[in-house]
Coordinates of C-alpha atoms in Angstrom, one line a residue:
X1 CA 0.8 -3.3 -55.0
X2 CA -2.1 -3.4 -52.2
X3 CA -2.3 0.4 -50.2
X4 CA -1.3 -0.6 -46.7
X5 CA -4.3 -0.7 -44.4
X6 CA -5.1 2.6 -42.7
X7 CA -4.7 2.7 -39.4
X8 CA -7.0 4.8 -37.1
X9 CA -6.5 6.9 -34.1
X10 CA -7.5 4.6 -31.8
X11 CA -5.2 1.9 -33.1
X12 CA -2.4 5.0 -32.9
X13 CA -3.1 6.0 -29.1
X14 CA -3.1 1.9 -27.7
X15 CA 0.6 1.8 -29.3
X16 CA 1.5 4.7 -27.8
X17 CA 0.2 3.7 -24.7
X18 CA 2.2 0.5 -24.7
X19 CA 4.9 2.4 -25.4
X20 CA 4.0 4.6 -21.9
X21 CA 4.1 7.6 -24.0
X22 CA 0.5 8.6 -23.3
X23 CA -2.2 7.6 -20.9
X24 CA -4.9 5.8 -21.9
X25 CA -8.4 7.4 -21.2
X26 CA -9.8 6.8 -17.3
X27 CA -12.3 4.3 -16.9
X28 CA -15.7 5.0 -17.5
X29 CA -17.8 6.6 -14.5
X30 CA -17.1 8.3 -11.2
X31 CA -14.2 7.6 -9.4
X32 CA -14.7 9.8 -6.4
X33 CA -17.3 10.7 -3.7
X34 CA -16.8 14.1 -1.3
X35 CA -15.8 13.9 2.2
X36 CA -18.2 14.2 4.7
X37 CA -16.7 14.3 8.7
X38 CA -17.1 12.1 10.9
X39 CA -15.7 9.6 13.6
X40 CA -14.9 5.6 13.2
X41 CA -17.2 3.1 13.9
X42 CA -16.9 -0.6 14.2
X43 CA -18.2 -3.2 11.9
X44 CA -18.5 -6.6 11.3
X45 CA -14.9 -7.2 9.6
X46 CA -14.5 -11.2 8.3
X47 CA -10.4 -10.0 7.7
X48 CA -8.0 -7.3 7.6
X49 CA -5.9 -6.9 4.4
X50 CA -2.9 -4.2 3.6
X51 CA -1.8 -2.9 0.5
X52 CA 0.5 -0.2 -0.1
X53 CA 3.0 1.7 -2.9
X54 CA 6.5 3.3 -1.9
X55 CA 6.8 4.1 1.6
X56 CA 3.2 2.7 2.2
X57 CA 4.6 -0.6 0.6
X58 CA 7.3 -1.0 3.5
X59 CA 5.0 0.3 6.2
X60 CA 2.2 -2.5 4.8
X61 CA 5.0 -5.4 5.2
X62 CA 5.8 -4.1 8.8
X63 CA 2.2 -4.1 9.6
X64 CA 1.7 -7.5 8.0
X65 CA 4.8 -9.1 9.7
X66 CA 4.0 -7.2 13.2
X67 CA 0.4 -8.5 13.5
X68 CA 0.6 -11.8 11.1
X69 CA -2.6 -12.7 13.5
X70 CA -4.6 -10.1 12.3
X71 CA -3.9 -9.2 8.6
X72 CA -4.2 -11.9 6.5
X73 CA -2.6 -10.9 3.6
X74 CA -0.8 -7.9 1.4
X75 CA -0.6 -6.0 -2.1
X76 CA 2.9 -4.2 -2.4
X77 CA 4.3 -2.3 -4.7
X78 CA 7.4 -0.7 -5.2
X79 CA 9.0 -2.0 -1.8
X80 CA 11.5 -3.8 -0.6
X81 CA 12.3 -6.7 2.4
X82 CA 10.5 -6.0 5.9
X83 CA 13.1 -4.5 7.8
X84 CA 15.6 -3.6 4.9
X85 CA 16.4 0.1 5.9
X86 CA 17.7 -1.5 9.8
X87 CA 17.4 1.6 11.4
X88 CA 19.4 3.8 9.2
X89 CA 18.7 6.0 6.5
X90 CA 21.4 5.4 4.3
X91 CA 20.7 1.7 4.4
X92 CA 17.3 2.8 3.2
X93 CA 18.9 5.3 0.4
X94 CA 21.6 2.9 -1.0
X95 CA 20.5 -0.9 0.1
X96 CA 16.7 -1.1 -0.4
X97 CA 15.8 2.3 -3.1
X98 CA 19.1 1.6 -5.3
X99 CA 21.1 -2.0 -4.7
X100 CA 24.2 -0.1 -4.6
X101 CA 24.6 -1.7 -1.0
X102 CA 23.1 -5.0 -0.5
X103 CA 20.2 -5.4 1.7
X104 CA 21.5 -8.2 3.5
X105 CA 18.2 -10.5 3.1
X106 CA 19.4 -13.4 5.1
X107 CA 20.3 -11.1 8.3
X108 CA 16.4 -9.6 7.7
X109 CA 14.9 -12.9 7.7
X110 CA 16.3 -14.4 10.6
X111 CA 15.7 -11.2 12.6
X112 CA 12.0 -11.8 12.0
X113 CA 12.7 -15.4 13.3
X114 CA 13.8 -13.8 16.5
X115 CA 11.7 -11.2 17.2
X116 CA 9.4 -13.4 16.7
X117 CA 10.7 -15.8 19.4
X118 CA 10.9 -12.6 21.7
X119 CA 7.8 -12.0 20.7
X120 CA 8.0 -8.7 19.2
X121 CA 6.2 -9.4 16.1
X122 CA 3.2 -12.3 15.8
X123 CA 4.6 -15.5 15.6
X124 CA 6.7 -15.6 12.1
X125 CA 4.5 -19.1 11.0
X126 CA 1.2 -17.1 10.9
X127 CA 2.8 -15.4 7.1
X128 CA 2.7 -19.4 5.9
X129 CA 0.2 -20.1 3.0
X130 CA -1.0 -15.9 3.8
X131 CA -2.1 -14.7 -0.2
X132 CA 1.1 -11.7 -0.8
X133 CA 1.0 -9.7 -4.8
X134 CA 4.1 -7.7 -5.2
X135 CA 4.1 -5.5 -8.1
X136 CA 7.4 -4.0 -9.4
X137 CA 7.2 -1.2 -12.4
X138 CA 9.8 -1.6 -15.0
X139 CA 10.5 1.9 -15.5
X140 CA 10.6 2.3 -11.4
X141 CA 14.2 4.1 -11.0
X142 CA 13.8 4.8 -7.5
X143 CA 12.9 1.1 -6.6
X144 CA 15.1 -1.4 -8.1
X145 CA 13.6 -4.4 -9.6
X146 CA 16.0 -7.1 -6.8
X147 CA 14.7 -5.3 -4.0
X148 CA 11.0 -6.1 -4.6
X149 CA 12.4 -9.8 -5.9
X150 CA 13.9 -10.0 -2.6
X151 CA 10.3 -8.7 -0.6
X152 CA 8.7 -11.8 -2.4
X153 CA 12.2 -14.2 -1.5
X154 CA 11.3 -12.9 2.2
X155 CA 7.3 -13.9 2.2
X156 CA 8.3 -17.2 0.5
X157 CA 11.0 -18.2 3.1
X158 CA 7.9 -18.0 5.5
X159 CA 5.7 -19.9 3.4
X160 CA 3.7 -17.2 2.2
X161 CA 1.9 -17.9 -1.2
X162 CA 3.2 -14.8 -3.3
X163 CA 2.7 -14.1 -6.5
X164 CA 5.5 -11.1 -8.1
X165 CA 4.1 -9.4 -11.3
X166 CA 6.0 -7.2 -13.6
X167 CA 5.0 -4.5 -15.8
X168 CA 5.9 -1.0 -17.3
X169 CA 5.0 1.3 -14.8
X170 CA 7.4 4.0 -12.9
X171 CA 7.7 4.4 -9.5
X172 CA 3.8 4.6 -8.9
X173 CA 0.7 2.7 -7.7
X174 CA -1.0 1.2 -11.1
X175 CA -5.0 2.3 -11.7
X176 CA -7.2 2.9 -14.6
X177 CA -7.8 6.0 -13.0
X178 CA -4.5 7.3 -13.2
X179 CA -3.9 10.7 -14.4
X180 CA -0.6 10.1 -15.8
X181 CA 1.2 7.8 -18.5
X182 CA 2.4 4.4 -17.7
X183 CA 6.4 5.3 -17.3
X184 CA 5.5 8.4 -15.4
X185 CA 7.5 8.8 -12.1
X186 CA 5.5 12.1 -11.1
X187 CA 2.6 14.0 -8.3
X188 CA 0.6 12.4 -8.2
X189 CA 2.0 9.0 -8.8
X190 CA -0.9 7.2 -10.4
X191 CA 0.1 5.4 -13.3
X192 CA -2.3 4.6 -15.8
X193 CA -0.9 1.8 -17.7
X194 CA -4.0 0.6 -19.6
X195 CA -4.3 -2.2 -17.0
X196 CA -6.7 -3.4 -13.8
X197 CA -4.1 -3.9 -11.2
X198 CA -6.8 -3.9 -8.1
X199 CA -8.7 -6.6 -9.9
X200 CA -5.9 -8.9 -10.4
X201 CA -4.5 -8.3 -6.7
X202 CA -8.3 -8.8 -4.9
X203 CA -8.5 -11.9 -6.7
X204 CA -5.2 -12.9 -5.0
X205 CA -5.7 -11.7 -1.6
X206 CA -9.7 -12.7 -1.5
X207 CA -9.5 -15.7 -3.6
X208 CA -11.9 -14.4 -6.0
X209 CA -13.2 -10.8 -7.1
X210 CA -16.5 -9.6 -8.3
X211 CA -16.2 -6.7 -11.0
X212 CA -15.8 -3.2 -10.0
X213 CA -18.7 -0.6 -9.6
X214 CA -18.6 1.5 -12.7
X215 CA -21.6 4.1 -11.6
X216 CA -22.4 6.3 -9.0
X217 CA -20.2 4.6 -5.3
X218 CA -22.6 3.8 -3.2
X219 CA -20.7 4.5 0.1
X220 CA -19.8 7.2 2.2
X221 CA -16.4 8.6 2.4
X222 CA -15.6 9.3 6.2
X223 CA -12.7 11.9 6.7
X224 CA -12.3 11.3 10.6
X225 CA -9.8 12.9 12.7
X226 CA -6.8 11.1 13.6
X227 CA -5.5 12.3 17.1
X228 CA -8.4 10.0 18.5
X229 CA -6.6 6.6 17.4
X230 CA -2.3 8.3 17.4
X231 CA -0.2 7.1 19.7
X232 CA 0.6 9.9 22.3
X233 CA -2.5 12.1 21.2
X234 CA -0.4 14.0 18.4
X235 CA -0.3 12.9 15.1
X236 CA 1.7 15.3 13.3
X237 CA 4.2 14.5 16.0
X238 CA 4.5 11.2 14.5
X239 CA 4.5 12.8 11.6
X240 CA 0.8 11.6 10.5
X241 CA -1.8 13.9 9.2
X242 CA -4.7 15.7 11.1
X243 CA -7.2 13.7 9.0
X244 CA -7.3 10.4 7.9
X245 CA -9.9 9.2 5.5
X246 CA -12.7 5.6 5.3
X247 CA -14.8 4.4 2.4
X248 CA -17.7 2.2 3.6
X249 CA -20.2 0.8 1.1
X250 CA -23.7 1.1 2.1
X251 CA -24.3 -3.0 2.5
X252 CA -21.0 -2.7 5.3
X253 CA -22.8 0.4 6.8
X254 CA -26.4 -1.9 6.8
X255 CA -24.8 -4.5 8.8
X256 CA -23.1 -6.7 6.1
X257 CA -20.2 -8.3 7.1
X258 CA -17.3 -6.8 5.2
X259 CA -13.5 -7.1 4.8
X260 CA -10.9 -4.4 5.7
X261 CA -8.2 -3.2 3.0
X262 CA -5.7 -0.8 5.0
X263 CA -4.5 1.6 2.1
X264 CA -0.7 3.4 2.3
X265 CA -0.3 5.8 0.0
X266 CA 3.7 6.3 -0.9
X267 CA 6.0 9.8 -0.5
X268 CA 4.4 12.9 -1.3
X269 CA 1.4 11.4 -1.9
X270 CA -0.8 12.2 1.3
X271 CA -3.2 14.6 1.4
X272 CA -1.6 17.3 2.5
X273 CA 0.3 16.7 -0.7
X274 CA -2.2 15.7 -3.0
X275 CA -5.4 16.2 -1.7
X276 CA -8.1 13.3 -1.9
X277 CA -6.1 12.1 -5.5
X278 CA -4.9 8.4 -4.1
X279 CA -8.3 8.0 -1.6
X280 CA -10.6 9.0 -4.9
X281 CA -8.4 7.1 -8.0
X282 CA -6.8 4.0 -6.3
X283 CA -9.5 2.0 -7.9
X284 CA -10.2 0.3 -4.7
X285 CA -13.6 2.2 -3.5
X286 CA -15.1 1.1 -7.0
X287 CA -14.2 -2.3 -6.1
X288 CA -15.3 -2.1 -2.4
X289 CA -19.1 -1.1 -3.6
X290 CA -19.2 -5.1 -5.0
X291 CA -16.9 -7.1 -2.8
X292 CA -17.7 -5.7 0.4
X293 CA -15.1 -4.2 1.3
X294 CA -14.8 -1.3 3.5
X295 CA -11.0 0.8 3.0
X296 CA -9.2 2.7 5.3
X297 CA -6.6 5.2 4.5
X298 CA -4.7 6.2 7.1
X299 CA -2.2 9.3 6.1
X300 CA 1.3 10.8 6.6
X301 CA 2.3 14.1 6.3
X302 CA 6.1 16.0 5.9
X303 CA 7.5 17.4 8.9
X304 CA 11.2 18.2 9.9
X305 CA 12.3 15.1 10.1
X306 CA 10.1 13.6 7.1
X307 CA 10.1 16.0 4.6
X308 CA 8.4 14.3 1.5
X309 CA 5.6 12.9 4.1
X310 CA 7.0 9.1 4.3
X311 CA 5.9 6.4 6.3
X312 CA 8.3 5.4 8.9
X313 CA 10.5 2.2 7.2
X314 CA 13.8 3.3 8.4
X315 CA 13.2 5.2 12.1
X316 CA 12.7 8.1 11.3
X317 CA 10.8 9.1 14.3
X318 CA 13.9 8.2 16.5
X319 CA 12.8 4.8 17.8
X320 CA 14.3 1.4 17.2
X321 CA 10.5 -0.2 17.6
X322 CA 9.0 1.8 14.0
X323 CA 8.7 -2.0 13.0
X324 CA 7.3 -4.1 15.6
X325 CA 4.9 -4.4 18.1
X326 CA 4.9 -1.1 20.0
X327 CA 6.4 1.2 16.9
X328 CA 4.4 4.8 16.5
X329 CA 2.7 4.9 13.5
X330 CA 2.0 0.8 13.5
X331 CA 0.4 1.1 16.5
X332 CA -1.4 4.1 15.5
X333 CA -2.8 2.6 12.3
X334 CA -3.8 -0.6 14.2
X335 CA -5.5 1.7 16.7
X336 CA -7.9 2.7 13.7
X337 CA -8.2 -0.7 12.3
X338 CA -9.3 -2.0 15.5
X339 CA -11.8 0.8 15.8
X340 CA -13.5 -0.4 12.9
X341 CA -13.5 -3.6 14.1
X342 CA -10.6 -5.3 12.6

């Protein structure tokens, strides 16, 4: 009888990494450069794109939805239907984490319809043909797989052109830079499933994407201070962070024109939780340096009534408006966008 082939280490590891019970090695080269402070400038921005993971994934379809004029498309993952929570956080608990209640998808849609007519959001058509990647992780327990099925049923009953992926992460944004296996649900929640998420979303959203920098970033890392751009002057009183942070590559800084990317990080995954972990390993500044792209990442931080450091997706902050035109932290983050000339 023929010995059975031998079968390496590496061979070993990419099983085990399939299996999400280790994580594959980061991607060659730096992922991070340091902070330097500074103040937001404009530039010349061709379009303004979102993308987000958790709570960050609701607040990007509010901000998508509330100004359809301006962004012109989104990367979610691990989110649910625009409006699911309705102003209550059980709703948000039990209808759109868990499907233990339902989240009432038909009542969501046609209250975009309306607002729209009242003209509290951008007029609904503008989200018809707009590029939309949702991403729902397998092993995502805090997520359930129907509620991000029914965030693409909501972008395709307005005609966007959406394309839902599946794979094994946890609850977690998926980068080759993640410090932790694929299955993790975990600080920092960076899931490094072996996989180039960013490339394959870009290519959605911008029709196209050129390979990632894999050297030294070119750009400058901006950590500007957000009371400037909050709405009211206070940012941890919309429970928002002191600082805020923007990559821009050196050809957008030149005079290049460039496109926007608004990055949300998700719960408990802000800086003042984290530290610079999901601004430095998102695996989006790599891919800004050769698409120009410059990224903004607004942040949230915990406060009394936020204590994990959320995004407002279920009005928290005490307001009815956290959705639409008008609503704190939306207006707040469109305050910096516009300041960088988006």
């Amino acid at each position: 009888m023929k010995p059975l082939p031998r079968i390496g280490a590496a061979t070993v590891t990419a099983l085990l990494v399939l299996l999400g019970l280790a994580a594959p090695a980061p991607a060659a080269g730096p992922s991070a450069v340091p902070p330097v402070d500074g103040t937001l400038r404009a530039y010349h921005i061709s379009g303004v794109y979102v993308s987000g993971v958790s709570s960050g994934g609701y607040m990007a379809t509010q901000l998508q939805v509330a100004y359809s004029s301006r962004i012109r498309g989104a990367a979610i993952f691990a989110a649910g239907p625009y409006y699911c929570a309705q102003n209550n956080a059980s709703q948000a608990v039990y209808g759109c984490g868990q499907n233990l209640w339902p989240d009432y998808l038909p009542t969501l849609e046609a209250d975009a319809s309306l607002w729209s007519g009242y003209r509290w959001i951008d007029p609904i058509g503008n989200l018809s043909g707009q590029p939309v990647y949702v991403y729902h992780g397998t092993a995502d327990s805090t997520v359930a797989g129907s509620l991000t099925s029914d965030l693409a049923s909501f972008y395709r009953h307005f005609g966007a052109s959406v394309q839902y992926v599946t794979g094994p992460a946890g609850h977690s944004w998926v980068t080759p830079y993640g410090p932790l296996g694929c299955t993790a649900t975990a600080s920092p929640y960076l899931d490094n499933c072996g996989t180039d998420v960013e490339n394959a979303f870009l290519g959605k959203l911008f029709g196209g994407v050129t390979a990632p920098n894999t050297g030294a970033l070119s750009g400058t890392l901006t950590r500007f201070n957000q009371s400037g751009y909050a709405v009211g002057g206070n940012p941890a009183g919309l429970s928002m962070g002191s600082k805020g942070f923007v990559y821009v590559p050196a050809s957008c800084a030149a005079g290049a024109t460039c496109k926007l990317m608004v990055a949300l990080h998700g719960c408990s995954q802000g800086y003042d939780a984290v530290g610079t972990a999901f601004v430095d390993d998102a695996n989006l500044n790599q891919y800004a340096d050769t698409n120009a792209m410059i990224v903004l990442y607004p942040q949230a931080t915990a406060s009394a009534v936020n204590p994990y450091g959320c995004w407002d997706w279920w009005g928290y902050l005490g307001a009815t408006n956290y959705p639409i035109h008008g609503g704190a932290q939306v207006e707040t983050i469109m305050n910096e966008v516009r300041s960088l000339g988006g």
